[in-house]
PDB file of C-alpha atoms in Angstrom:
ATOM      1  CA  MET H  27       0.157  -0.286   0.004  1.00  0.00           C
ATOM      2  CA  LYS H  28       2.576   2.810   0.834  1.00  0.00           C
ATOM      3  CA  ILE H  29       4.121   2.098  -2.466  1.00  0.00           C
ATOM      4  CA  LYS H  30       0.793   2.380  -4.070  1.00  0.00           C
ATOM      5  CA  THR H  31       0.908   5.666  -2.233  1.00  0.00           C
ATOM      6  CA  LYS H  32       4.085   7.476  -2.792  1.00  0.00           C
ATOM      7  CA  SER H  33       4.003   6.648  -6.816  1.00  0.00           C
ATOM      8  CA  LYS H  34       0.366   8.352  -6.430  1.00  0.00           C
ATOM      9  CA  LYS H  35       1.967  11.323  -4.355  1.00  0.00           C
ATOM     10  CA  VAL H  36       4.601  11.351  -7.459  1.00  0.00           C
ATOM     11  CA  ASN H  37       2.444  10.407 -10.808  1.00  0.00           C
ATOM     12  CA  LYS H  38       0.554  13.725  -9.546  1.00  0.00           C
ATOM     13  CA  ALA H  39       3.197  15.549  -8.632  1.00  0.00           C
ATOM     14  CA  TRP H  40       4.415  15.652 -11.804  1.00  0.00           C
ATOM     15  CA  LEU H  41       1.328  16.107 -13.305  1.00  0.00           C
ATOM     16  CA  ASN H  42       0.634  19.023 -11.180  1.00  0.00           C
ATOM     17  CA  ASP H  43       4.633  20.350 -12.794  1.00  0.00           C
ATOM     18  CA  HIS H  44       3.801  19.079 -16.419  1.00  0.00           C
ATOM     19  CA  ILE H  45       0.401  21.427 -16.112  1.00  0.00           C
ATOM     20  CA  ASN H  46       2.042  24.296 -15.588  1.00  0.00           C
ATOM     21  CA  ASP H  47       5.162  23.494 -16.822  1.00  0.00           C
ATOM     22  CA  PRO H  48       5.160  27.153 -18.649  1.00  0.00           C
ATOM     23  CA  TYR H  49       6.814  25.457 -22.539  1.00  0.00           C
ATOM     24  CA  VAL H  50       4.309  23.134 -22.014  1.00  0.00           C
ATOM     25  CA  LYS H  51       1.462  26.142 -22.208  1.00  0.00           C
ATOM     26  CA  LEU H  52       3.783  27.904 -24.429  1.00  0.00           C
ATOM     27  CA  ALA H  53       3.975  24.412 -26.904  1.00  0.00           C
ATOM     28  CA  GLN H  54      -0.277  24.505 -26.025  1.00  0.00           C
ATOM     29  CA  ARG H  55      -0.627  27.718 -27.832  1.00  0.00           C
ATOM     30  CA  GLU H  56       1.688  27.607 -30.230  1.00  0.00           C
ATOM     31  CA  GLY H  57       0.975  24.559 -31.520  1.00  0.00           C
ATOM     32  CA  TYR H  58       3.369  22.420 -30.834  1.00  0.00           C
ATOM     33  CA  ARG H  59       3.129  18.962 -30.097  1.00  0.00           C
ATOM     34  CA  ALA H  60       5.337  19.091 -27.523  1.00  0.00           C
ATOM     35  CA  ARG H  61       7.249  21.127 -25.441  1.00  0.00           C
ATOM     36  CA  ALA H  62      10.712  19.029 -26.648  1.00  0.00           C
ATOM     37  CA  ALA H  63      10.353  21.893 -29.552  1.00  0.00           C
ATOM     38  CA  TYR H  64      11.916  24.564 -27.707  1.00  0.00           C
ATOM     39  CA  LYS H  65      15.033  22.774 -27.055  1.00  0.00           C
ATOM     40  CA  LEU H  66      15.410  22.201 -30.287  1.00  0.00           C
ATOM     41  CA  LYS H  67      14.598  26.307 -30.862  1.00  0.00           C
ATOM     42  CA  GLU H  68      17.106  27.190 -27.922  1.00  0.00           C
ATOM     43  CA  ILE H  69      20.402  25.386 -29.330  1.00  0.00           C
ATOM     44  CA  ASP H  70      19.107  26.679 -33.259  1.00  0.00           C
ATOM     45  CA  GLU H  71      18.724  30.725 -32.022  1.00  0.00           C
ATOM     46  CA  GLU H  72      22.801  30.435 -29.561  1.00  0.00           C
ATOM     47  CA  LEU H  73      24.557  28.383 -33.134  1.00  0.00           C
ATOM     48  CA  LYS H  74      22.300  29.380 -35.904  1.00  0.00           C
ATOM     49  CA  LEU H  75      21.909  26.032 -36.702  1.00  0.00           C
ATOM     50  CA  ILE H  76      19.177  26.034 -39.328  1.00  0.00           C
ATOM     51  CA  ARG H  77      18.340  27.924 -42.477  1.00  0.00           C
ATOM     52  CA  PRO H  78      16.104  27.472 -45.342  1.00  0.00           C
ATOM     53  CA  GLY H  79      17.404  26.221 -48.443  1.00  0.00           C
ATOM     54  CA  GLN H  80      18.774  22.711 -46.192  1.00  0.00           C
ATOM     55  CA  CYS H  81      18.114  18.656 -45.744  1.00  0.00           C
ATOM     56  CA  VAL H  82      17.828  17.709 -42.316  1.00  0.00           C
ATOM     57  CA  VAL H  83      17.303  14.130 -40.807  1.00  0.00           C
ATOM     58  CA  ASP H  84      15.122  14.499 -38.027  1.00  0.00           C
ATOM     59  CA  LEU H  85      16.290  10.580 -35.658  1.00  0.00           C
ATOM     60  CA  GLY H  86      13.209   9.566 -32.958  1.00  0.00           C
ATOM     61  CA  SER H  87      11.623  12.439 -33.867  1.00  0.00           C
ATOM     62  CA  ALA H  88       7.981  11.753 -32.670  1.00  0.00           C
ATOM     63  CA  PRO H  89       5.587  12.651 -31.236  1.00  0.00           C
ATOM     64  CA  GLY H  90       7.058  14.879 -34.103  1.00  0.00           C
ATOM     65  CA  ALA H  91       7.608  18.757 -31.771  1.00  0.00           C
ATOM     66  CA  TRP H  92      11.352  18.962 -33.285  1.00  0.00           C
ATOM     67  CA  SER H  93      10.538  18.446 -36.704  1.00  0.00           C
ATOM     68  CA  GLN H  94       7.495  21.080 -36.819  1.00  0.00           C
ATOM     69  CA  TYR H  95       9.951  23.634 -35.686  1.00  0.00           C
ATOM     70  CA  LEU H  96      12.369  22.323 -38.359  1.00  0.00           C
ATOM     71  CA  ARG H  97       8.935  22.858 -41.201  1.00  0.00           C
ATOM     72  CA  ARG H  98       8.659  26.297 -39.340  1.00  0.00           C
ATOM     73  CA  ARG H  99      12.880  26.911 -39.639  1.00  0.00           C
ATOM     74  CA  LEU H 100      12.668  26.000 -43.399  1.00  0.00           C
ATOM     75  CA  ALA H 101       9.296  27.884 -44.250  1.00  0.00           C
ATOM     76  CA  PRO H 102      10.721  31.657 -46.524  1.00  0.00           C
ATOM     77  CA  GLU H 103       7.878  32.345 -43.416  1.00  0.00           C
ATOM     78  CA  GLY H 104       8.134  30.686 -40.415  1.00  0.00           C
ATOM     79  CA  ALA H 105       5.063  28.784 -41.102  1.00  0.00           C
ATOM     80  CA  ALA H 106       3.683  25.849 -40.585  1.00  0.00           C
ATOM     81  CA  HIS H 107       1.823  25.030 -43.367  1.00  0.00           C
ATOM     82  CA  GLY H 108       2.238  26.834 -47.359  1.00  0.00           C
ATOM     83  CA  ALA H 109       6.161  26.830 -48.482  1.00  0.00           C
ATOM     84  CA  LEU H 110       9.286  24.541 -48.035  1.00  0.00           C
ATOM     85  CA  ASN H 111      12.193  25.540 -49.268  1.00  0.00           C
ATOM     86  CA  GLY H 112      14.301  22.496 -48.139  1.00  0.00           C
ATOM     87  CA  CYS H 113      14.140  19.130 -47.089  1.00  0.00           C
ATOM     88  CA  LEU H 114      13.173  16.590 -44.135  1.00  0.00           C
ATOM     89  CA  VAL H 115      13.624  13.166 -43.412  1.00  0.00           C
ATOM     90  CA  ALA H 116      11.965  11.767 -40.341  1.00  0.00           C
ATOM     91  CA  LEU H 117      12.578   8.581 -38.518  1.00  0.00           C
ATOM     92  CA  ASP H 118      11.163   6.625 -35.452  1.00  0.00           C
ATOM     93  CA  LEU H 119      10.480   3.328 -34.002  1.00  0.00           C
ATOM     94  CA  LEU H 120       6.919   4.818 -32.414  1.00  0.00           C
ATOM     95  CA  PRO H 121       3.923   6.260 -34.852  1.00  0.00           C
ATOM     96  CA  MET H 122       4.401  10.014 -36.015  1.00  0.00           C
ATOM     97  CA  GLU H 123       1.548  12.164 -36.938  1.00  0.00           C
ATOM     98  CA  PRO H 124       1.923  13.125 -40.466  1.00  0.00           C
ATOM     99  CA  ILE H 125       3.808  16.774 -40.759  1.00  0.00           C
ATOM    100  CA  GLU H 126       2.913  18.258 -43.489  1.00  0.00           C
ATOM    101  CA  ASP H 127       6.282  18.291 -46.026  1.00  0.00           C
ATOM    102  CA  VAL H 128       7.931  16.042 -43.802  1.00  0.00           C
ATOM    103  CA  HIS H 129       9.259  12.735 -45.546  1.00  0.00           C
ATOM    104  CA  PHE H 130       8.332  10.045 -42.500  1.00  0.00           C
ATOM    105  CA  ILE H 131      10.159   6.124 -41.857  1.00  0.00           C
ATOM    106  CA  GLN H 132       8.680   4.193 -39.305  1.00  0.00           C
ATOM    107  CA  GLY H 133      11.130   2.344 -37.301  1.00  0.00           C
ATOM    108  CA  ASP H 134      14.280   0.518 -35.849  1.00  0.00           C
ATOM    109  CA  PHE H 135      17.415   3.081 -36.631  1.00  0.00           C
ATOM    110  CA  ARG H 136      19.165   0.020 -35.526  1.00  0.00           C
ATOM    111  CA  GLU H 137      18.525  -2.004 -37.351  1.00  0.00           C
ATOM    112  CA  ASP H 138      20.189  -1.822 -40.864  1.00  0.00           C
ATOM    113  CA  SER H 139      17.029  -2.276 -42.995  1.00  0.00           C
ATOM    114  CA  VAL H 140      15.664   0.883 -41.728  1.00  0.00           C
ATOM    115  CA  LEU H 141      18.930   2.454 -42.330  1.00  0.00           C
ATOM    116  CA  ALA H 142      18.188   1.629 -45.890  1.00  0.00           C
ATOM    117  CA  GLN H 143      15.077   2.448 -46.011  1.00  0.00           C
ATOM    118  CA  LEU H 144      15.592   5.777 -44.578  1.00  0.00           C
ATOM    119  CA  THR H 145      18.925   6.210 -47.501  1.00  0.00           C
ATOM    120  CA  ASP H 146      16.543   5.739 -50.191  1.00  0.00           C
ATOM    121  CA  THR H 147      14.681   8.054 -48.960  1.00  0.00           C
ATOM    122  CA  LEU H 148      17.812  10.451 -49.176  1.00  0.00           C
ATOM    123  CA  GLN H 149      17.899   9.273 -52.542  1.00  0.00           C
ATOM    124  CA  ARG H 150      14.024   9.882 -53.432  1.00  0.00           C
ATOM    125  CA  VAL H 151      14.250  13.256 -51.958  1.00  0.00           C
ATOM    126  CA  HIS H 152      17.068  15.054 -52.256  1.00  0.00           C
ATOM    127  CA  GLY H 153      19.305  13.780 -54.785  1.00  0.00           C
ATOM    128  CA  GLY H 154      21.480  11.560 -52.630  1.00  0.00           C
ATOM    129  CA  GLY H 155      22.763  14.705 -51.572  1.00  0.00           C
ATOM    130  CA  LYS H 156      24.464  15.418 -48.588  1.00  0.00           C
ATOM    131  CA  VAL H 157      22.629  16.014 -45.828  1.00  0.00           C
ATOM    132  CA  ASP H 158      22.720  19.129 -43.939  1.00  0.00           C
ATOM    133  CA  LEU H 159      22.056  18.754 -40.314  1.00  0.00           C
ATOM    134  CA  VAL H 160      21.470  15.682 -38.558  1.00  0.00           C
ATOM    135  CA  VAL H 161      19.355  15.953 -35.430  1.00  0.00           C
ATOM    136  CA  SER H 162      18.789  13.165 -33.030  1.00  0.00           C
ATOM    137  CA  ASP H 163      17.030  13.118 -29.940  1.00  0.00           C
ATOM    138  CA  MET H 164      16.814   9.924 -29.356  1.00  0.00           C
ATOM    139  CA  ALA H 165      16.361   7.883 -25.990  1.00  0.00           C
ATOM    140  CA  PRO H 166      16.386   3.949 -25.599  1.00  0.00           C
ATOM    141  CA  ASN H 167      14.380   2.674 -23.088  1.00  0.00           C
ATOM    142  CA  LEU H 168      16.162   3.251 -19.484  1.00  0.00           C
ATOM    143  CA  SER H 169      16.584   0.359 -17.014  1.00  0.00           C
ATOM    144  CA  GLY H 170      18.269   1.869 -14.209  1.00  0.00           C
ATOM    145  CA  VAL H 171      20.827  -0.489 -14.646  1.00  0.00           C
ATOM    146  CA  ALA H 172      23.512   2.340 -15.187  1.00  0.00           C
ATOM    147  CA  VAL H 173      26.004   0.483 -17.785  1.00  0.00           C
ATOM    148  CA  ALA H 174      23.571  -1.653 -19.143  1.00  0.00           C
ATOM    149  CA  ASP H 175      21.260   2.459 -20.094  1.00  0.00           C
ATOM    150  CA  ALA H 176      25.190   4.113 -20.185  1.00  0.00           C
ATOM    151  CA  ALA H 177      25.866   1.601 -22.590  1.00  0.00           C
ATOM    152  CA  ARG H 178      22.498   1.739 -25.405  1.00  0.00           C
ATOM    153  CA  ILE H 179      22.673   5.274 -24.959  1.00  0.00           C
ATOM    154  CA  ALA H 180      25.858   5.026 -26.073  1.00  0.00           C
ATOM    155  CA  HIS H 181      25.399   2.222 -28.860  1.00  0.00           C
ATOM    156  CA  LEU H 182      22.447   5.122 -30.361  1.00  0.00           C
ATOM    157  CA  ILE H 183      24.676   7.953 -30.636  1.00  0.00           C
ATOM    158  CA  GLU H 184      27.860   5.608 -32.536  1.00  0.00           C
ATOM    159  CA  LEU H 185      25.326   5.345 -34.796  1.00  0.00           C
ATOM    160  CA  ALA H 186      23.943   8.369 -35.606  1.00  0.00           C
ATOM    161  CA  LEU H 187      27.815   9.548 -35.629  1.00  0.00           C
ATOM    162  CA  GLU H 188      28.089   6.907 -38.116  1.00  0.00           C
ATOM    163  CA  PHE H 189      25.561   7.596 -40.425  1.00  0.00           C
ATOM    164  CA  SER H 190      26.359  11.419 -40.180  1.00  0.00           C
ATOM    165  CA  GLN H 191      29.810  11.283 -40.779  1.00  0.00           C
ATOM    166  CA  ASN H 192      28.019   8.815 -44.696  1.00  0.00           C
ATOM    167  CA  TRP H 193      25.418  11.994 -44.983  1.00  0.00           C
ATOM    168  CA  LEU H 194      27.066  15.302 -43.728  1.00  0.00           C
ATOM    169  CA  THR H 195      28.012  18.168 -45.222  1.00  0.00           C
ATOM    170  CA  PRO H 196      31.991  19.285 -44.882  1.00  0.00           C
ATOM    171  CA  GLN H 197      30.261  22.399 -42.816  1.00  0.00           C
ATOM    172  CA  GLY H 198      27.439  19.950 -41.281  1.00  0.00           C
ATOM    173  CA  ALA H 199      26.392  19.368 -37.576  1.00  0.00           C
ATOM    174  CA  LEU H 200      24.305  17.087 -36.066  1.00  0.00           C
ATOM    175  CA  VAL H 201      22.711  17.200 -32.552  1.00  0.00           C
ATOM    176  CA  VAL H 202      22.359  13.994 -30.121  1.00  0.00           C
ATOM    177  CA  LYS H 203      20.810  13.882 -26.957  1.00  0.00           C
ATOM    178  CA  LEU H 204      22.527  12.354 -24.426  1.00  0.00           C
ATOM    179  CA  PHE H 205      22.743  12.649 -20.060  1.00  0.00           C
ATOM    180  CA  HIS H 206      25.573  12.659 -17.127  1.00  0.00           C
ATOM    181  CA  GLY H 207      26.650   9.807 -15.721  1.00  0.00           C
ATOM    182  CA  SER H 208      28.608   7.022 -16.614  1.00  0.00           C
ATOM    183  CA  GLY H 209      29.992   7.346 -20.408  1.00  0.00           C
ATOM    184  CA  TYR H 210      29.546  10.890 -20.714  1.00  0.00           C
ATOM    185  CA  SER H 211      32.756  12.004 -21.554  1.00  0.00           C
ATOM    186  CA  GLN H 212      33.638   8.984 -23.563  1.00  0.00           C
ATOM    187  CA  LEU H 213      31.389  10.497 -26.239  1.00  0.00           C
ATOM    188  CA  VAL H 214      33.224  14.369 -25.885  1.00  0.00           C
ATOM    189  CA  LYS H 215      35.502  12.859 -26.817  1.00  0.00           C
ATOM    190  CA  LEU H 216      34.507  10.276 -29.229  1.00  0.00           C
ATOM    191  CA  PHE H 217      32.801  13.911 -31.083  1.00  0.00           C
ATOM    192  CA  LYS H 218      36.266  15.697 -30.444  1.00  0.00           C
ATOM    193  CA  GLU H 219      37.685  13.370 -32.515  1.00  0.00           C
ATOM    194  CA  SER H 220      34.724  13.020 -35.533  1.00  0.00           C
ATOM    195  CA  PHE H 221      34.536  16.749 -35.358  1.00  0.00           C
ATOM    196  CA  VAL H 222      35.775  20.769 -35.453  1.00  0.00           C
ATOM    197  CA  GLU H 223      33.565  21.929 -33.634  1.00  0.00           C
ATOM    198  CA  VAL H 224      31.413  20.209 -30.041  1.00  0.00           C
ATOM    199  CA  LYS H 225      29.392  21.688 -27.657  1.00  0.00           C
ATOM    200  CA  PRO H 226      28.133  20.861 -24.566  1.00  0.00           C
ATOM    201  CA  ILE H 227      24.214  22.826 -24.313  1.00  0.00           C
ATOM    202  CA  LYS H 228      21.938  21.463 -21.759  1.00  0.00           C
ATOM    203  CA  PRO H 229      18.809  23.903 -22.369  1.00  0.00           C
ATOM    204  CA  LYS H 230      16.717  26.116 -19.886  1.00  0.00           C
ATOM    205  CA  ALA H 231      14.161  24.312 -21.862  1.00  0.00           C
ATOM    206  CA  SER H 232      15.330  20.693 -20.110  1.00  0.00           C
ATOM    207  CA  ARG H 233      13.801  20.269 -16.466  1.00  0.00           C
ATOM    208  CA  ASP H 234      17.001  21.587 -14.226  1.00  0.00           C
ATOM    209  CA  ARG H 235      16.153  17.588 -12.493  1.00  0.00           C
ATOM    210  CA  SER H 236      17.171  16.237 -15.890  1.00  0.00           C
ATOM    211  CA  SER H 237      20.201  14.789 -16.465  1.00  0.00           C
ATOM    212  CA  GLU H 238      19.678  14.817 -19.652  1.00  0.00           C
ATOM    213  CA  THR H 239      22.560  16.974 -22.074  1.00  0.00           C
ATOM    214  CA  PHE H 240      22.358  17.358 -25.837  1.00  0.00           C
ATOM    215  CA  LEU H 241      25.901  17.367 -27.752  1.00  0.00           C
ATOM    216  CA  VAL H 242      26.615  19.555 -31.164  1.00  0.00           C
ATOM    217  CA  GLY H 243      29.234  18.875 -33.938  1.00  0.00           C
ATOM    218  CA  ARG H 244      30.769  20.738 -36.520  1.00  0.00           C
ATOM    219  CA  ARG H 245      32.450  20.349 -39.314  1.00  0.00           C
ATOM    220  CA  LEU H 246      33.445  17.192 -39.643  1.00  0.00           C
ATOM    221  CA  LYS H 247      37.511  15.516 -39.573  1.00  0.00           C
ATOM    222  CA  PRO H 248      39.058  14.443 -42.060  1.00  0.00           C
ATOM    223  CA  ARG H 249      39.118  10.066 -41.266  1.00  0.00           C
TER     224      ARG H 249
END
């Protein structure tokens, strides 16, 4: 009974925080599917990553808030609908409600067949040209076992990096979500070995109590 009571209290506290969260309210007003849009917005505003005319890949895209933000940034007038200057391909293991002009693939990025689908889509919508930006909000289901969770997180980031090394333009950028804790310093080291510029960012929209942060790599080093 105590466990259930505690669980109810935790859920109630989370729900209360969520309802009163200013980013949740802002997302509702501005038509974003999740408050996560403002994490990418802050990163973009600081580093000026996204411009009309680019080709962008959004990994771990569901429910679609990052794709919504990217779509608006690629639109000449910043609109959620209408003309788009660029191309945007999104992928997630979970389903995602359609977003105008976003080419969505549902599948597991860790599987070769899904990676092949992504490659085929880029060939079709971008003529096989290089990508300007890869953003990844991918995260595994956490087990609570630190070593195992760190390995799962690192694997997804390594896959995103490998994809970026094959597809990014020389001036392109990769943004990934990661977590402070076991394996963090090794992932930063990997980025520094791979990119000329590396910057860790903790957006204000990322909750203080969360260990999540974001790592941005720009301008790939020659392999």
